[in-house]
Amino acid sequence: MRLAVNIDHIATIREARKSDEPDPVAAAAICELAGAQGITVHLRGDRRHIQDRDAEILARTVSTHLNVEMAASPEMVRVAQTVKPHQVTLVPERRDELTTEGGLDVLLHSSNIDKTIRQLLDAGIDVSIFVDPDLEQLRQCQKLRVPKVEINTGKFAEAFARRVSWSAELEKVTTAAKAARKMGLGVLAGHGLNYRNIDSIAALTDIEELNIGHSIVARAALVGLERAVREMVSLMKRI
Ligand code: PXP
């Protein structure tokens, strides 16, 4: 199972002062040297953390795999066509949300998502969709012929933190990952994963890659980025 590190919050620290440090480009290089097999950034409509300049430079400098999360909007498709990351993950986006709040509803927004997938694939960019662990959503992803899905582990992580019915949420993720793989989709997962809840998700053999951001950057603020990434990589390997 590969680890992709989401470095948005390195840029959050920079944007807190609208300065030029810390640079997410330097952070990406450190993550890769520490064993990350991918770098993820979320280019939000309000550019609250990652800026276009970051995505442009990262697309040229990341030596593993650059995944850019974005809304399925014409503006973002244009950016992706210019920046050409290895992969785009389509996510829902609300201006006043603190972080992505749930999976993209591919049933509700089917025709727009279909068009966006085709535009990105035509530009030579791999595409993934962030979805809730829901079989109907996954079947629709299969119908739309998207190559990959990222299963939302947010509900599992919330339940784990509260220690209530988290095994039921884990079961949903497990079932969804298995079903998605059977459908021939590439299976990624992420949201809310941390050093305490990683074990049960890292044990799921149907998942190829995890996207982890906040917990790694939070630990990095105290122990350093290289150590924070190495510790997560080793927890994922231990299973
Ligand atoms: N996957 C998606 C689609 C996300 O939007 C995010 C948050 O940017 C993550 C994974 C990473 O979540 P976290 O920061 O909670 O690890």
PDB file of C-alpha atoms and ligand atoms in Angstrom:
ATOM      1  CA  MET A   1       0.000   0.000   0.000  1.00  0.00           C
ATOM      2  CA  ARG A   2       1.423   3.359  -1.076  1.00  0.00           C
ATOM      3  CA  LEU A   3       1.387   6.537   0.999  1.00  0.00           C
ATOM      4  CA  ALA A   4       0.604   9.831  -0.733  1.00  0.00           C
ATOM      5  CA  VAL A   5       1.150  12.828   1.539  1.00  0.00           C
ATOM      6  CA  ASN A   6      -1.245  15.750   1.254  1.00  0.00           C
ATOM      7  CA  ILE A   7       0.873  18.869   1.841  1.00  0.00           C
ATOM      8  CA  ASP A   8      -1.924  21.480   1.798  1.00  0.00           C
ATOM      9  CA  HIS A   9      -1.251  22.551   5.359  1.00  0.00           C
ATOM     10  CA  ILE A  10       2.377  23.361   4.664  1.00  0.00           C
ATOM     11  CA  ALA A  11       0.870  26.022   2.389  1.00  0.00           C
ATOM     12  CA  THR A  12      -1.666  26.916   5.107  1.00  0.00           C
ATOM     13  CA  ILE A  13       1.239  27.983   7.352  1.00  0.00           C
ATOM     14  CA  ARG A  14       2.714  30.084   4.527  1.00  0.00           C
ATOM     15  CA  GLU A  15      -0.643  31.703   3.726  1.00  0.00           C
ATOM     16  CA  ALA A  16      -1.180  32.587   7.402  1.00  0.00           C
ATOM     17  CA  ARG A  17       1.385  35.346   6.774  1.00  0.00           C
ATOM     18  CA  LYS A  18       1.037  35.595   2.986  1.00  0.00           C
ATOM     19  CA  SER A  19       4.781  35.018   2.908  1.00  0.00           C
ATOM     20  CA  ASP A  20       6.959  32.661   0.885  1.00  0.00           C
ATOM     21  CA  GLU A  21       7.729  30.082   3.570  1.00  0.00           C
ATOM     22  CA  PRO A  22       7.417  27.209   4.170  1.00  0.00           C
ATOM     23  CA  ASP A  23       7.453  26.221   0.508  1.00  0.00           C
ATOM     24  CA  PRO A  24       5.291  23.187  -0.342  1.00  0.00           C
ATOM     25  CA  VAL A  25       7.752  22.389  -3.137  1.00  0.00           C
ATOM     26  CA  ALA A  26      10.526  21.817  -0.572  1.00  0.00           C
ATOM     27  CA  ALA A  27       8.076  19.868   1.616  1.00  0.00           C
ATOM     28  CA  ALA A  28       7.191  17.562  -1.284  1.00  0.00           C
ATOM     29  CA  ALA A  29      10.864  16.738  -1.836  1.00  0.00           C
ATOM     30  CA  ILE A  30      11.333  15.918   1.858  1.00  0.00           C
ATOM     31  CA  CYS A  31       8.209  13.684   1.841  1.00  0.00           C
ATOM     32  CA  GLU A  32       9.535  11.784  -1.162  1.00  0.00           C
ATOM     33  CA  LEU A  33      12.986  11.356   0.423  1.00  0.00           C
ATOM     34  CA  ALA A  34      11.272  10.018   3.559  1.00  0.00           C
ATOM     35  CA  GLY A  35       9.449   7.322   1.593  1.00  0.00           C
ATOM     36  CA  ALA A  36       6.170   8.869   0.378  1.00  0.00           C
ATOM     37  CA  GLN A  37       5.168   7.427  -2.980  1.00  0.00           C
ATOM     38  CA  GLY A  38       2.961  10.304  -3.961  1.00  0.00           C
ATOM     39  CA  ILE A  39       2.214  13.968  -3.248  1.00  0.00           C
ATOM     40  CA  THR A  40      -1.308  15.362  -3.098  1.00  0.00           C
ATOM     41  CA  VAL A  41      -2.474  18.971  -3.100  1.00  0.00           C
ATOM     42  CA  HIS A  42      -5.981  20.433  -3.153  1.00  0.00           C
ATOM     43  CA  LEU A  43      -6.269  23.469  -5.410  1.00  0.00           C
ATOM     44  CA  ARG A  44      -9.354  25.118  -3.946  1.00  0.00           C
ATOM     45  CA  GLY A  45     -11.470  27.729  -5.683  1.00  0.00           C
ATOM     46  CA  ASP A  46     -10.595  30.260  -2.947  1.00  0.00           C
ATOM     47  CA  ARG A  47      -6.849  29.357  -3.080  1.00  0.00           C
ATOM     48  CA  ARG A  48      -6.770  29.331   0.711  1.00  0.00           C
ATOM     49  CA  HIS A  49      -3.610  27.215   0.818  1.00  0.00           C
ATOM     50  CA  ILE A  50      -2.177  25.749  -2.396  1.00  0.00           C
ATOM     51  CA  GLN A  51      -1.638  28.350  -5.152  1.00  0.00           C
ATOM     52  CA  ASP A  52      -1.468  27.824  -8.923  1.00  0.00           C
ATOM     53  CA  ARG A  53       2.285  28.454  -8.736  1.00  0.00           C
ATOM     54  CA  ASP A  54       2.671  25.501  -6.327  1.00  0.00           C
ATOM     55  CA  ALA A  55       0.782  23.112  -8.599  1.00  0.00           C
ATOM     56  CA  GLU A  56       2.785  24.267 -11.637  1.00  0.00           C
ATOM     57  CA  ILE A  57       6.173  23.762  -9.966  1.00  0.00           C
ATOM     58  CA  LEU A  58       5.158  20.507  -8.276  1.00  0.00           C
ATOM     59  CA  ALA A  59       4.060  19.052 -11.620  1.00  0.00           C
ATOM     60  CA  ARG A  60       7.640  19.575 -12.821  1.00  0.00           C
ATOM     61  CA  THR A  61       9.500  18.595  -9.657  1.00  0.00           C
ATOM     62  CA  VAL A  62       7.594  15.733  -7.981  1.00  0.00           C
ATOM     63  CA  SER A  63       9.444  12.575  -8.947  1.00  0.00           C
ATOM     64  CA  THR A  64       6.887  10.066  -7.634  1.00  0.00           C
ATOM     65  CA  HIS A  65       3.307  10.986  -8.488  1.00  0.00           C
ATOM     66  CA  LEU A  66       1.426  14.291  -8.212  1.00  0.00           C
ATOM     67  CA  ASN A  67      -2.298  14.133  -7.468  1.00  0.00           C
ATOM     68  CA  VAL A  68      -4.266  17.392  -7.566  1.00  0.00           C
ATOM     69  CA  GLU A  69      -7.666  17.402  -5.862  1.00  0.00           C
ATOM     70  CA  MET A  70     -10.131  19.815  -7.441  1.00  0.00           C
ATOM     71  CA  ALA A  71     -13.784  20.574  -8.048  1.00  0.00           C
ATOM     72  CA  ALA A  72     -15.296  19.442 -11.352  1.00  0.00           C
ATOM     73  CA  SER A  73     -15.562  23.014 -12.671  1.00  0.00           C
ATOM     74  CA  PRO A  74     -14.537  24.513 -16.041  1.00  0.00           C
ATOM     75  CA  GLU A  75     -11.982  26.757 -14.266  1.00  0.00           C
ATOM     76  CA  MET A  76     -10.278  23.774 -12.629  1.00  0.00           C
ATOM     77  CA  VAL A  77     -10.296  21.714 -15.812  1.00  0.00           C
ATOM     78  CA  ARG A  78      -8.453  24.583 -17.528  1.00  0.00           C
ATOM     79  CA  VAL A  79      -5.857  24.664 -14.736  1.00  0.00           C
ATOM     80  CA  ALA A  80      -5.385  20.877 -14.947  1.00  0.00           C
ATOM     81  CA  GLN A  81      -4.990  21.007 -18.727  1.00  0.00           C
ATOM     82  CA  THR A  82      -2.204  23.577 -18.264  1.00  0.00           C
ATOM     83  CA  VAL A  83      -0.483  22.094 -15.203  1.00  0.00           C
ATOM     84  CA  LYS A  84      -0.866  18.454 -16.320  1.00  0.00           C
ATOM     85  CA  PRO A  85      -0.440  16.639 -12.986  1.00  0.00           C
ATOM     86  CA  HIS A  86      -0.195  12.846 -13.142  1.00  0.00           C
ATOM     87  CA  GLN A  87      -3.634  12.560 -11.596  1.00  0.00           C
ATOM     88  CA  VAL A  88      -6.660  14.652 -10.701  1.00  0.00           C
ATOM     89  CA  THR A  89      -9.072  13.653  -7.945  1.00  0.00           C
ATOM     90  CA  LEU A  90     -12.511  15.197  -8.324  1.00  0.00           C
ATOM     91  CA  VAL A  91     -13.913  16.340  -4.977  1.00  0.00           C
ATOM     92  CA  PRO A  92     -16.998  18.306  -3.878  1.00  0.00           C
ATOM     93  CA  GLU A  93     -16.198  21.791  -2.606  1.00  0.00           C
ATOM     94  CA  ARG A  94     -18.089  24.258  -0.453  1.00  0.00           C
ATOM     95  CA  ARG A  95     -16.638  27.703   0.208  1.00  0.00           C
ATOM     96  CA  ASP A  96     -17.235  27.736   3.951  1.00  0.00           C
ATOM     97  CA  GLU A  97     -16.155  24.154   4.694  1.00  0.00           C
ATOM     98  CA  LEU A  98     -13.026  23.596   6.787  1.00  0.00           C
ATOM     99  CA  THR A  99     -12.133  20.510   4.756  1.00  0.00           C
ATOM    100  CA  THR A 100     -13.834  18.247   2.201  1.00  0.00           C
ATOM    101  CA  GLU A 101     -16.978  17.109   3.970  1.00  0.00           C
ATOM    102  CA  GLY A 102     -17.967  14.005   2.049  1.00  0.00           C
ATOM    103  CA  GLY A 103     -17.684  12.171  -1.221  1.00  0.00           C
ATOM    104  CA  LEU A 104     -18.736  13.624  -4.548  1.00  0.00           C
ATOM    105  CA  ASP A 105     -22.327  12.655  -5.409  1.00  0.00           C
ATOM    106  CA  VAL A 106     -21.702  11.042  -8.787  1.00  0.00           C
ATOM    107  CA  LEU A 107     -25.376  10.087  -9.188  1.00  0.00           C
ATOM    108  CA  LEU A 108     -26.538  13.678  -8.766  1.00  0.00           C
ATOM    109  CA  HIS A 109     -23.840  15.317 -10.900  1.00  0.00           C
ATOM    110  CA  SER A 110     -23.405  12.530 -13.416  1.00  0.00           C
ATOM    111  CA  SER A 111     -23.346  14.464 -16.691  1.00  0.00           C
ATOM    112  CA  ASN A 112     -20.949  17.179 -15.500  1.00  0.00           C
ATOM    113  CA  ILE A 113     -18.629  14.584 -13.968  1.00  0.00           C
ATOM    114  CA  ASP A 114     -18.757  12.489 -17.134  1.00  0.00           C
ATOM    115  CA  LYS A 115     -17.729  15.500 -19.237  1.00  0.00           C
ATOM    116  CA  THR A 116     -14.949  16.430 -16.791  1.00  0.00           C
ATOM    117  CA  ILE A 117     -13.536  12.881 -16.723  1.00  0.00           C
ATOM    118  CA  ARG A 118     -13.364  12.800 -20.536  1.00  0.00           C
ATOM    119  CA  GLN A 119     -11.669  16.236 -20.718  1.00  0.00           C
ATOM    120  CA  LEU A 120      -9.020  15.193 -18.185  1.00  0.00           C
ATOM    121  CA  LEU A 121      -8.370  11.764 -19.716  1.00  0.00           C
ATOM    122  CA  ASP A 122      -8.086  13.403 -23.148  1.00  0.00           C
ATOM    123  CA  ALA A 123      -5.378  15.674 -21.684  1.00  0.00           C
ATOM    124  CA  GLY A 124      -3.428  12.570 -20.608  1.00  0.00           C
ATOM    125  CA  ILE A 125      -4.282  12.981 -16.905  1.00  0.00           C
ATOM    126  CA  ASP A 126      -5.309   9.985 -14.786  1.00  0.00           C
ATOM    127  CA  VAL A 127      -8.597  10.546 -12.919  1.00  0.00           C
ATOM    128  CA  SER A 128      -9.903   9.494  -9.529  1.00  0.00           C
ATOM    129  CA  ILE A 129     -13.158  10.447  -7.794  1.00  0.00           C
ATOM    130  CA  PHE A 130     -13.533  10.916  -4.041  1.00  0.00           C
ATOM    131  CA  VAL A 131     -16.648   8.944  -3.053  1.00  0.00           C
ATOM    132  CA  ASP A 132     -18.371   7.768   0.086  1.00  0.00           C
ATOM    133  CA  PRO A 133     -18.234   4.018   0.767  1.00  0.00           C
ATOM    134  CA  ASP A 134     -21.581   3.466  -0.949  1.00  0.00           C
ATOM    135  CA  LEU A 135     -22.223   0.755  -3.541  1.00  0.00           C
ATOM    136  CA  GLU A 136     -24.606   2.872  -5.657  1.00  0.00           C
ATOM    137  CA  GLN A 137     -21.979   5.603  -5.946  1.00  0.00           C
ATOM    138  CA  LEU A 138     -19.323   3.053  -6.880  1.00  0.00           C
ATOM    139  CA  ARG A 139     -21.527   1.462  -9.544  1.00  0.00           C
ATOM    140  CA  GLN A 140     -22.058   4.904 -11.053  1.00  0.00           C
ATOM    141  CA  CYS A 141     -18.274   5.486 -11.045  1.00  0.00           C
ATOM    142  CA  GLN A 142     -17.878   2.231 -12.944  1.00  0.00           C
ATOM    143  CA  LYS A 143     -20.543   3.342 -15.446  1.00  0.00           C
ATOM    144  CA  LEU A 144     -18.692   6.624 -15.952  1.00  0.00           C
ATOM    145  CA  ARG A 145     -15.529   4.614 -16.699  1.00  0.00           C
ATOM    146  CA  VAL A 146     -13.373   6.570 -14.279  1.00  0.00           C
ATOM    147  CA  PRO A 147     -10.076   4.700 -13.725  1.00  0.00           C
ATOM    148  CA  LYS A 148      -9.867   5.135  -9.932  1.00  0.00           C
ATOM    149  CA  VAL A 149     -11.890   5.968  -6.848  1.00  0.00           C
ATOM    150  CA  GLU A 150     -10.748   7.309  -3.485  1.00  0.00           C
ATOM    151  CA  ILE A 151     -12.986   5.951  -0.752  1.00  0.00           C
ATOM    152  CA  ASN A 152     -13.846   8.463   1.952  1.00  0.00           C
ATOM    153  CA  THR A 153     -12.628   7.211   5.335  1.00  0.00           C
ATOM    154  CA  GLY A 154     -13.862  10.363   7.120  1.00  0.00           C
ATOM    155  CA  LYS A 155     -16.849   8.720   8.845  1.00  0.00           C
ATOM    156  CA  PHE A 156     -14.675   5.827   9.988  1.00  0.00           C
ATOM    157  CA  ALA A 157     -12.117   8.274  11.404  1.00  0.00           C
ATOM    158  CA  GLU A 158     -14.804  10.285  13.244  1.00  0.00           C
ATOM    159  CA  ALA A 159     -16.346   7.138  14.717  1.00  0.00           C
ATOM    160  CA  PHE A 160     -12.901   5.847  15.722  1.00  0.00           C
ATOM    161  CA  ALA A 161     -12.120   9.099  17.530  1.00  0.00           C
ATOM    162  CA  ARG A 162     -15.419   8.905  19.439  1.00  0.00           C
ATOM    163  CA  ARG A 163     -15.005   5.151  19.955  1.00  0.00           C
ATOM    164  CA  VAL A 164     -18.580   4.541  18.823  1.00  0.00           C
ATOM    165  CA  SER A 165     -19.629   2.038  16.160  1.00  0.00           C
ATOM    166  CA  TRP A 166     -16.369   2.464  14.303  1.00  0.00           C
ATOM    167  CA  SER A 167     -16.278  -1.204  13.319  1.00  0.00           C
ATOM    168  CA  ALA A 168     -19.521  -0.673  11.343  1.00  0.00           C
ATOM    169  CA  GLU A 169     -17.869   2.260   9.522  1.00  0.00           C
ATOM    170  CA  LEU A 170     -14.749   0.159   8.924  1.00  0.00           C
ATOM    171  CA  GLU A 171     -16.954  -2.574   7.482  1.00  0.00           C
ATOM    172  CA  LYS A 172     -18.460  -0.076   5.010  1.00  0.00           C
ATOM    173  CA  VAL A 173     -14.975   0.928   3.836  1.00  0.00           C
ATOM    174  CA  THR A 174     -13.911  -2.748   3.609  1.00  0.00           C
ATOM    175  CA  THR A 175     -16.987  -3.732   1.574  1.00  0.00           C
ATOM    176  CA  ALA A 176     -16.676  -0.697  -0.698  1.00  0.00           C
ATOM    177  CA  ALA A 177     -12.977  -1.328  -1.358  1.00  0.00           C
ATOM    178  CA  LYS A 178     -13.617  -4.960  -2.230  1.00  0.00           C
ATOM    179  CA  ALA A 179     -16.561  -4.085  -4.501  1.00  0.00           C
ATOM    180  CA  ALA A 180     -14.667  -1.287  -6.258  1.00  0.00           C
ATOM    181  CA  ARG A 181     -11.735  -3.574  -6.940  1.00  0.00           C
ATOM    182  CA  LYS A 182     -14.081  -6.245  -8.325  1.00  0.00           C
ATOM    183  CA  MET A 183     -15.535  -3.591 -10.632  1.00  0.00           C
ATOM    184  CA  GLY A 184     -12.035  -3.100 -12.020  1.00  0.00           C
ATOM    185  CA  LEU A 185     -11.496   0.323 -10.431  1.00  0.00           C
ATOM    186  CA  GLY A 186      -8.196   1.408  -8.908  1.00  0.00           C
ATOM    187  CA  VAL A 187      -8.878   1.776  -5.172  1.00  0.00           C
ATOM    188  CA  LEU A 188      -7.456   4.571  -3.027  1.00  0.00           C
ATOM    189  CA  ALA A 189      -8.711   5.834   0.340  1.00  0.00           C
ATOM    190  CA  GLY A 190      -8.294   8.765   2.648  1.00  0.00           C
ATOM    191  CA  HIS A 191      -9.586  11.500   4.923  1.00  0.00           C
ATOM    192  CA  GLY A 192      -9.127  11.727   8.666  1.00  0.00           C
ATOM    193  CA  LEU A 193      -6.486   8.987   8.836  1.00  0.00           C
ATOM    194  CA  ASN A 194      -3.875   9.370  11.560  1.00  0.00           C
ATOM    195  CA  TYR A 195      -1.219   7.543  13.575  1.00  0.00           C
ATOM    196  CA  ARG A 196      -3.851   6.038  15.887  1.00  0.00           C
ATOM    197  CA  ASN A 197      -6.463   4.806  13.414  1.00  0.00           C
ATOM    198  CA  ILE A 198      -4.200   3.736  10.541  1.00  0.00           C
ATOM    199  CA  ASP A 199      -3.861   0.041  11.507  1.00  0.00           C
ATOM    200  CA  SER A 200      -7.288  -1.195  10.468  1.00  0.00           C
ATOM    201  CA  ILE A 201      -7.276   0.713   7.161  1.00  0.00           C
ATOM    202  CA  ALA A 202      -3.687  -0.273   6.312  1.00  0.00           C
ATOM    203  CA  ALA A 203      -4.745  -3.919   6.728  1.00  0.00           C
ATOM    204  CA  LEU A 204      -7.230  -3.694   3.828  1.00  0.00           C
ATOM    205  CA  THR A 205      -5.536  -5.398   0.898  1.00  0.00           C
ATOM    206  CA  ASP A 206      -8.019  -4.066  -1.687  1.00  0.00           C
ATOM    207  CA  ILE A 207      -6.701  -0.522  -1.156  1.00  0.00           C
ATOM    208  CA  GLU A 208      -3.627   0.479  -3.191  1.00  0.00           C
ATOM    209  CA  GLU A 209      -2.902   3.920  -1.796  1.00  0.00           C
ATOM    210  CA  LEU A 210      -3.775   6.175   1.135  1.00  0.00           C
ATOM    211  CA  ASN A 211      -3.929   9.966   1.032  1.00  0.00           C
ATOM    212  CA  ILE A 212      -2.991  11.427   4.396  1.00  0.00           C
ATOM    213  CA  GLY A 213      -2.531  15.108   5.149  1.00  0.00           C
ATOM    214  CA  HIS A 214      -3.486  16.839   8.368  1.00  0.00           C
ATOM    215  CA  SER A 215      -2.121  14.299  10.842  1.00  0.00           C
ATOM    216  CA  ILE A 216       1.268  14.103   9.112  1.00  0.00           C
ATOM    217  CA  VAL A 217       1.698  17.881   8.837  1.00  0.00           C
ATOM    218  CA  ALA A 218       0.499  18.299  12.449  1.00  0.00           C
ATOM    219  CA  ARG A 219       3.115  15.819  13.655  1.00  0.00           C
ATOM    220  CA  ALA A 220       5.717  17.413  11.404  1.00  0.00           C
ATOM    221  CA  ALA A 221       5.244  20.709  13.254  1.00  0.00           C
ATOM    222  CA  LEU A 222       6.493  18.979  16.397  1.00  0.00           C
ATOM    223  CA  VAL A 223       8.958  16.313  15.241  1.00  0.00           C
ATOM    224  CA  GLY A 224       9.901  17.368  11.711  1.00  0.00           C
ATOM    225  CA  LEU A 225       8.451  16.386   8.337  1.00  0.00           C
ATOM    226  CA  GLU A 226      10.906  13.647   7.476  1.00  0.00           C
ATOM    227  CA  ARG A 227      10.323  11.838  10.756  1.00  0.00           C
ATOM    228  CA  ALA A 228       6.543  12.286  10.546  1.00  0.00           C
ATOM    229  CA  VAL A 229       6.450  10.699   7.071  1.00  0.00           C
ATOM    230  CA  ARG A 230       8.832   7.877   8.016  1.00  0.00           C
ATOM    231  CA  GLU A 231       6.719   7.022  11.052  1.00  0.00           C
ATOM    232  CA  MET A 232       3.547   6.786   8.944  1.00  0.00           C
ATOM    233  CA  VAL A 233       5.289   4.706   6.275  1.00  0.00           C
ATOM    234  CA  SER A 234       6.529   2.297   8.916  1.00  0.00           C
ATOM    235  CA  LEU A 235       3.080   1.985  10.558  1.00  0.00           C
ATOM    236  CA  MET A 236       1.614   1.137   7.131  1.00  0.00           C
ATOM    237  CA  LYS A 237       4.318  -1.495   6.526  1.00  0.00           C
ATOM    238  CA  ARG A 238       3.952  -3.142   9.912  1.00  0.00           C
ATOM    239  CA  ILE A 239       0.526  -4.587   9.098  1.00  0.00           C
TER     240      ILE A 239
HETATM  241  N1  PXP B   1      -8.621  12.866   0.446  1.00  0.00           N
HETATM  242  C1  PXP B   1      -9.353  13.952   0.089  1.00  0.00           C
HETATM  243  C2  PXP B   1     -10.232  13.843  -1.098  1.00  0.00           C
HETATM  244  C3  PXP B   1      -9.259  15.153   0.799  1.00  0.00           C
HETATM  245  O1  PXP B   1      -9.979  16.221   0.408  1.00  0.00           O
HETATM  246  C4  PXP B   1      -8.374  15.233   1.893  1.00  0.00           C
HETATM  247  C5  PXP B   1      -8.230  16.522   2.640  1.00  0.00           C
HETATM  248  O2  PXP B   1      -7.706  17.489   1.811  1.00  0.00           O
HETATM  249  C6  PXP B   1      -7.625  14.087   2.227  1.00  0.00           C
HETATM  250  C7  PXP B   1      -7.794  12.914   1.501  1.00  0.00           C
HETATM  251  C8  PXP B   1      -6.672  14.086   3.364  1.00  0.00           C
HETATM  252  O3  PXP B   1      -7.394  14.195   4.542  1.00  0.00           O
HETATM  253  P1  PXP B   1      -6.646  14.498   5.907  1.00  0.00           P
HETATM  254  O4  PXP B   1      -6.030  15.847   5.779  1.00  0.00           O
HETATM  255  O5  PXP B   1      -7.735  14.421   6.923  1.00  0.00           O
HETATM  256  O6  PXP B   1      -5.606  13.414   6.069  1.00  0.00           O
END
